[in-house]
Structure formats: structure tokens, C-alpha cells
Coordinates of C-alpha atoms in Angstrom, one line a residue:
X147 CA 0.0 0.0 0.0
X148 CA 1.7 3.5 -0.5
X149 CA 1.8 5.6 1.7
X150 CA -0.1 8.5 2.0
X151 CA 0.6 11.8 1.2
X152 CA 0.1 14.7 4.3
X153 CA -1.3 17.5 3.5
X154 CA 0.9 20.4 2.8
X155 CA 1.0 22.7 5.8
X156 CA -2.1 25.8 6.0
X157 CA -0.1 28.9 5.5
X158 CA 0.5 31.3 8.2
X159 CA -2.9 34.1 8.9
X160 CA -2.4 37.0 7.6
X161 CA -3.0 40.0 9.9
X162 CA -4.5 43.7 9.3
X163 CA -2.3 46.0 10.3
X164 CA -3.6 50.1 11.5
X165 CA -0.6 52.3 12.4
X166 CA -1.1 55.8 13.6
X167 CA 1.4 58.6 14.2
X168 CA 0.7 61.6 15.8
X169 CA 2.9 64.8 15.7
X170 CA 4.4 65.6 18.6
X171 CA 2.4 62.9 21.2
X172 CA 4.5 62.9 24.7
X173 CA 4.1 59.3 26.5
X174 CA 1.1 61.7 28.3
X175 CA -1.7 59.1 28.2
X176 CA -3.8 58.1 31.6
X177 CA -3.9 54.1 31.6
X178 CA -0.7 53.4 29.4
X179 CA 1.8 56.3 31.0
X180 CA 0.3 57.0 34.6
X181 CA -1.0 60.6 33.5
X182 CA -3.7 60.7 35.6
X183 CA -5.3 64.1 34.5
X184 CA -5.5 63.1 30.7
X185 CA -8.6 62.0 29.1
X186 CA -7.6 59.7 26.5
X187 CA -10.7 56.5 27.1
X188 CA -10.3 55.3 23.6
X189 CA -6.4 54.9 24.0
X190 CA -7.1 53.7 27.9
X191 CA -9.0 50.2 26.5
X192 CA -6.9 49.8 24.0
X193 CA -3.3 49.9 26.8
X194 CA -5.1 47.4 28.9
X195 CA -5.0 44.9 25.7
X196 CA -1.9 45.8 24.1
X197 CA 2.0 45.9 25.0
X198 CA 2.8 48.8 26.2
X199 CA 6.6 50.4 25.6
X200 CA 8.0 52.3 28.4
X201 CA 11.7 52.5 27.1
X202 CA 11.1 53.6 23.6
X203 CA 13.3 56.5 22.3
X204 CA 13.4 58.9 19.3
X205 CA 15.4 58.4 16.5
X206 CA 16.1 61.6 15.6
X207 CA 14.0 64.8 17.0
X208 CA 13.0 66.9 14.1
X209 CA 10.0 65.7 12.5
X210 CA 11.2 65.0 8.8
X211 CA 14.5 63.3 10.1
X212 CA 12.7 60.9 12.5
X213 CA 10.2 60.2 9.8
X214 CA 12.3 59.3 6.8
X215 CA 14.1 56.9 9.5
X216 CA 11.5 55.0 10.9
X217 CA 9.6 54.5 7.8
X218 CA 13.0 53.8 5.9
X219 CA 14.2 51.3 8.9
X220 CA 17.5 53.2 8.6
X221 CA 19.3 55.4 11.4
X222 CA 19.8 59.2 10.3
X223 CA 23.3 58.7 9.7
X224 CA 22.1 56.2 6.7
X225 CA 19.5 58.4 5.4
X226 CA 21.9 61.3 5.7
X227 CA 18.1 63.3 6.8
X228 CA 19.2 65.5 9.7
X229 CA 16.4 68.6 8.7
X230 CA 14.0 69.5 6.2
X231 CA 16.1 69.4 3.2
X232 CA 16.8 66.3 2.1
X233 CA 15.2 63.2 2.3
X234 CA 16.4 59.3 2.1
X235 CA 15.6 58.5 -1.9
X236 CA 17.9 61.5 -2.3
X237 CA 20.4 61.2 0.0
X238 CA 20.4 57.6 1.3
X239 CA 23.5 55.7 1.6
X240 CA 24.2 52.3 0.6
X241 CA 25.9 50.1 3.3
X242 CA 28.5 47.3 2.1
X243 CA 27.7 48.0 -2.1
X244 CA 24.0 47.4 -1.4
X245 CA 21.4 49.7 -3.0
X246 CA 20.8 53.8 -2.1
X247 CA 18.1 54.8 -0.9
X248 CA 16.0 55.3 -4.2
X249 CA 16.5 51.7 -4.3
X250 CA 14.9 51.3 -0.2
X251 CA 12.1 49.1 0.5
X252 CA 10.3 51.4 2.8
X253 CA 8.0 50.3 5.8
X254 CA 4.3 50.4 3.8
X255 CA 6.1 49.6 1.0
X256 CA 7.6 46.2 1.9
X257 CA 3.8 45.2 2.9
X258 CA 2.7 45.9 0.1
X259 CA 5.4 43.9 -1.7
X260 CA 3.6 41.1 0.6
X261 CA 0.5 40.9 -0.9
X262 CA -1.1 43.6 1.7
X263 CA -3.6 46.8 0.2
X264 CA -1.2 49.5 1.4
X265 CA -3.2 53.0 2.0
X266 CA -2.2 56.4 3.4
X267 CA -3.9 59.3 5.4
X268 CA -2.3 62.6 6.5
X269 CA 1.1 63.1 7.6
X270 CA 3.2 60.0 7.4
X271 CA 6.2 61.1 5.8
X272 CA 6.9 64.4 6.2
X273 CA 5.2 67.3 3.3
X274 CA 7.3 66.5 -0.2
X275 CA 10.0 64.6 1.9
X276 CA 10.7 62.3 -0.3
X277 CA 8.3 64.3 -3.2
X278 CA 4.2 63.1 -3.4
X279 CA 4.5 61.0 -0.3
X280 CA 6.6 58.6 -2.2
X281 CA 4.2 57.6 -4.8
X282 CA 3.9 55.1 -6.2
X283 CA 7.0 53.1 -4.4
X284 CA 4.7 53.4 -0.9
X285 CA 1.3 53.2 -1.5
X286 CA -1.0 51.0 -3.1
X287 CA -3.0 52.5 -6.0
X288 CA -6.5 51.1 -4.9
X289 CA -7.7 54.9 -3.7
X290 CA -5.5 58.0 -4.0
X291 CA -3.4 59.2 -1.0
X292 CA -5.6 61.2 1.3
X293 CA -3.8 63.8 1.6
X294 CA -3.0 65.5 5.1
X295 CA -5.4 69.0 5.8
X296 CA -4.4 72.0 7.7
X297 CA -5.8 73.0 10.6
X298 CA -4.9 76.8 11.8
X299 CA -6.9 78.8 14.0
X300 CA -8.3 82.1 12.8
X301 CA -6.2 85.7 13.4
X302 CA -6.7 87.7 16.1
X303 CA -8.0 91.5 16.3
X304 CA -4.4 92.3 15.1
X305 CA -3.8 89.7 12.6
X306 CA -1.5 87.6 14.2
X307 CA -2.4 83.5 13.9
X308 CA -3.1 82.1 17.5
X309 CA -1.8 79.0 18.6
X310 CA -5.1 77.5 21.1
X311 CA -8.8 77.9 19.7
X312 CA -11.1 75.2 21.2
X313 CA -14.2 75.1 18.7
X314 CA -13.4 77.6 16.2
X315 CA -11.6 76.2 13.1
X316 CA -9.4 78.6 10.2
X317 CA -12.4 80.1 9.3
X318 CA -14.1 80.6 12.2
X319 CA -16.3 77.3 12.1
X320 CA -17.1 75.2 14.5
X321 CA -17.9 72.3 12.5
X322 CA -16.1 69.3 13.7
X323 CA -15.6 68.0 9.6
X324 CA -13.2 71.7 9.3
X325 CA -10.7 70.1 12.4
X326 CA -8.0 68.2 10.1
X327 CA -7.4 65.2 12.9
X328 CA -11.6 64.9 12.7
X329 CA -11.9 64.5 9.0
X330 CA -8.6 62.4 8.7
X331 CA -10.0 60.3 11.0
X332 CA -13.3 59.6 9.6
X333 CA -11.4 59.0 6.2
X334 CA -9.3 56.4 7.8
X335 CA -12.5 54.9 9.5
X336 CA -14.3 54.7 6.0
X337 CA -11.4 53.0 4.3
X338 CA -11.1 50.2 7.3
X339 CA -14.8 49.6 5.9
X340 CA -14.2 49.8 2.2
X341 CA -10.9 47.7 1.9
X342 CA -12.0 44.6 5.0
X343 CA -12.1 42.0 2.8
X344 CA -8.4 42.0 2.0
X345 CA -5.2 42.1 3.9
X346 CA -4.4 45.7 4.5
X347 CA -2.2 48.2 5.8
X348 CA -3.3 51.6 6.2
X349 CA -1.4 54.3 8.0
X350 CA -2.9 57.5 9.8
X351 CA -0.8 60.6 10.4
X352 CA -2.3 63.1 12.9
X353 CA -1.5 66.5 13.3
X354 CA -2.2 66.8 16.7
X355 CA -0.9 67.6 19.3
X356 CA 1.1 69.8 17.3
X357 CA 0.6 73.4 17.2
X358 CA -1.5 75.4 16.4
X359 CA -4.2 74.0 18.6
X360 CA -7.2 74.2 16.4
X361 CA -9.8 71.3 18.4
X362 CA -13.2 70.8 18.6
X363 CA -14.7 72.5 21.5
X364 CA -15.6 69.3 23.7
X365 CA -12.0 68.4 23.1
X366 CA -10.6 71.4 25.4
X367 CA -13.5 71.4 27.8
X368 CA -12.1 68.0 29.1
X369 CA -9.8 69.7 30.8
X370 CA -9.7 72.2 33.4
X371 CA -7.1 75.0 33.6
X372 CA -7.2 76.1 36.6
X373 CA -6.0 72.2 37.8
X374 CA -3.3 72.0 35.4
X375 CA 0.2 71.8 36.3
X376 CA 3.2 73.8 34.5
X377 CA 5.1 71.4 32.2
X378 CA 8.7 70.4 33.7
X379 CA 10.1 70.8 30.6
X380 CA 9.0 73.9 28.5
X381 CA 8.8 74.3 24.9
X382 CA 10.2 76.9 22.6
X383 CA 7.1 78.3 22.0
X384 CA 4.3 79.9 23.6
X385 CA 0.8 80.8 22.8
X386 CA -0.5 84.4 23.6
X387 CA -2.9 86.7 21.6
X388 CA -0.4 87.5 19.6
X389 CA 0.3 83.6 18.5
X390 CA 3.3 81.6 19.0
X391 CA 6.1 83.8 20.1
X392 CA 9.3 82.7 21.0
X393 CA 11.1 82.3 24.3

């Protein structure tokens, strides 16, 4: 009798994958960092499932260097990305004669060299760095890159931009689809729908909390001022009527 053939082995699942950045987030989060006087329930429930990293460090700490790092998997050093004028497909090195950074398999990119639908909302890499949010080498071509919308708060009596307006967008609306982190959000949420029944990857980039702090008004009425402590560490900016101002 021969003998009898096992079946070949199921392949491995494949997993969605959702990652979001935000510009400028602090570990400042109540269940996942101890920061008792932030409200952040959606992030709360989602520390008590996940792994939570409490020694994690900055690559580099200038927005368009850290980016082109992370999303190259190379240190600055490699990308040769230290500010806003370069970026890696430009600039990148090659390490030991293998390929330059034009030549990089980037972060969405090498999913969707896996087989994955690769989409992208808002700030991921930084604006034109590398040029279109390196299209086409990134991003699948199922639906156009979303791209990332600006949120400023109106002038002030003297024409200066201020930095903190709770409920009053650019042009002095207070509808919540006019905050950028709102609408990107909801795009993100309607592509999660559209593209379910495939493996994807689709990245978020948020724009807060960055400045200027355009948010919807229930946003800043979580908070009360008069309770808040003075950061430890201040920043280089400051808000005031006038609008950022340095120190």
C-alpha cells in the first residue's frame, strides 16, 4: 500500500495592520503612561489589551529626520536626513555596495510587496520629503493618497495667527468635519470599511498635538485649567494673543 501523502501545511494568517502617528504625542496618556489628568478613554482600553513600551526613544528629534528613519528602517546617519532638506531616496547611503536609498524598501512599501492593500492618510512622511508622499513606491494604487489638511486657528484683532482655539476652526467654524485630525480620521474609518475583505495596511498621520491647537470644543472642555500643572520641561514656543512667540 503507498503511503499516504500529508497534506501540505495551512499557510501562516495574515493580519491587518492600523498604524497611527501623531505629531508631537509625549508618553502623556492616563492608563498606558500613569498621566492621571488626561482624558484619553479610547487609548485607555486599548493599553489594557496591548503591550505597552516604556523605554522607547526617538530616532532623531526633528520631525522629517525621525520620519524618513522610521519609515526607511535606517538610522539618520544612513538616510543622511538631519532637517528639512533632504530626504532618504535623495540622500540615502548604501551600506556594504548594497542599494541607495531610491533603491529602499520602505515600511508600507515592503507590505505591500507582501501581498497587503497599502493606503495612506495625513502626515506620514513628512510634506514633499521624499516628493508626493513617495508615490507610487509606498502606497497601493486602490484609492488615492488622502492627503493631510491643515488646521490653523483664525487671526486675532491684530492679525496675528493664535496657537489655542477650542471650537473655532481657520475660518471661524465650529464644525467638527473643518478640524483636520476629525476628517482624517473619519477618512481612515471609511477606508477600514471599504478595503475589509483583503489584507491591509493603512497608515494614519495626525496632526495633533502639534501646534497650532485648532480642536473641537468638547476636546478642550475636558480639561480644566485652573488644575493644570506647569510642564517640567517647556517648549520653545508659547501661545499668547499674539500667536506663538518665542522664548
Amino acid at each position: 500500500m503507498a503511503p499516504v501523502t500529508p497534506p501540505p501545511p495551512s499557510p501562516p494568517p495574515v493580519h491587518p495592520v492600523l498604524l497611527v502617528i501623531a505629531d508631537d504625542l509625549r508618553p502623556s496618556l492616563n492608563v498606558a503612561y500613569s498621566q492621571k489628568h488626561m482624558y484619553t478613554p479610547a487609548l485607555d482600553a486599548f493599553a489594557r489589551e496591548a503591550l505597552t513600551f516604556d523605554r522607547a526613544y526617538t530616532n532623531f528629534a526633528i520631525c522629517s529626520a525621525s520620519r524618513n528613519s522610521f519609515l526607511s528602517g535606517r538610522v539618520p546617519d544612513k538616510t543622511r536626513t538631519w532637517n528639512f532638506i533632504d530626504h532618504f531616496r535623495h540622500s540615502g547611503l548604501s551600506s556594504n555596495g548594497g542599494p541607495s536609498g531610491r533603491d529602499w524598501v520602505s515600511l508600507p512599501q515592503f507590505f505591500k510587496e507582501h501581498g497587503y492593500t497599502v493606503l495612506g492618510h495625513g502626515k506620514m512622511y513628512h510634506p514633499f520629503k521624499p516628493p508626493f508622499n513617495d508615490e507610487p513606491l509606498s502606497w497601493s494604487k486602490d484609492q488615492p493618497y488622502v492627503q493631510p489638511s491643515e488646521t490653523y486657528c483664525p487671526p486675532d484683532g491684530h492679525g496675528a495667527l493664535q496657537c489655542f482655539c477650542p471650537g473655532v476652526s481657520r475660518d471661524g467654524s465650529s464644525d467638527e468635519g473643518q478640524f483636520s485630525d476629525f476628517n482624517m480620521t473619519m477618512q481612515a474609518i471609511s477606508s477600514l470599511g471599504r478595503f475589509s475583505d483583503r489584507p491591509f495596511f493603512i497608515a494614519v498621520g495626525l496632526h495633533f498635538p502639534h501646534l497650532p491647537w485648532a480642536t473641537p470644543a468638547w476636546a478642550a472642555e475636558k480639561y480644566d485649567a485652573a488644575n493644570l500643572s506647569i510642564a517640567k520641561f517647556q517648549a520653545h514656543f508659547c501661545c499668547s494673543k499674539r500667536g506663538p512667540e518665542r522664548k
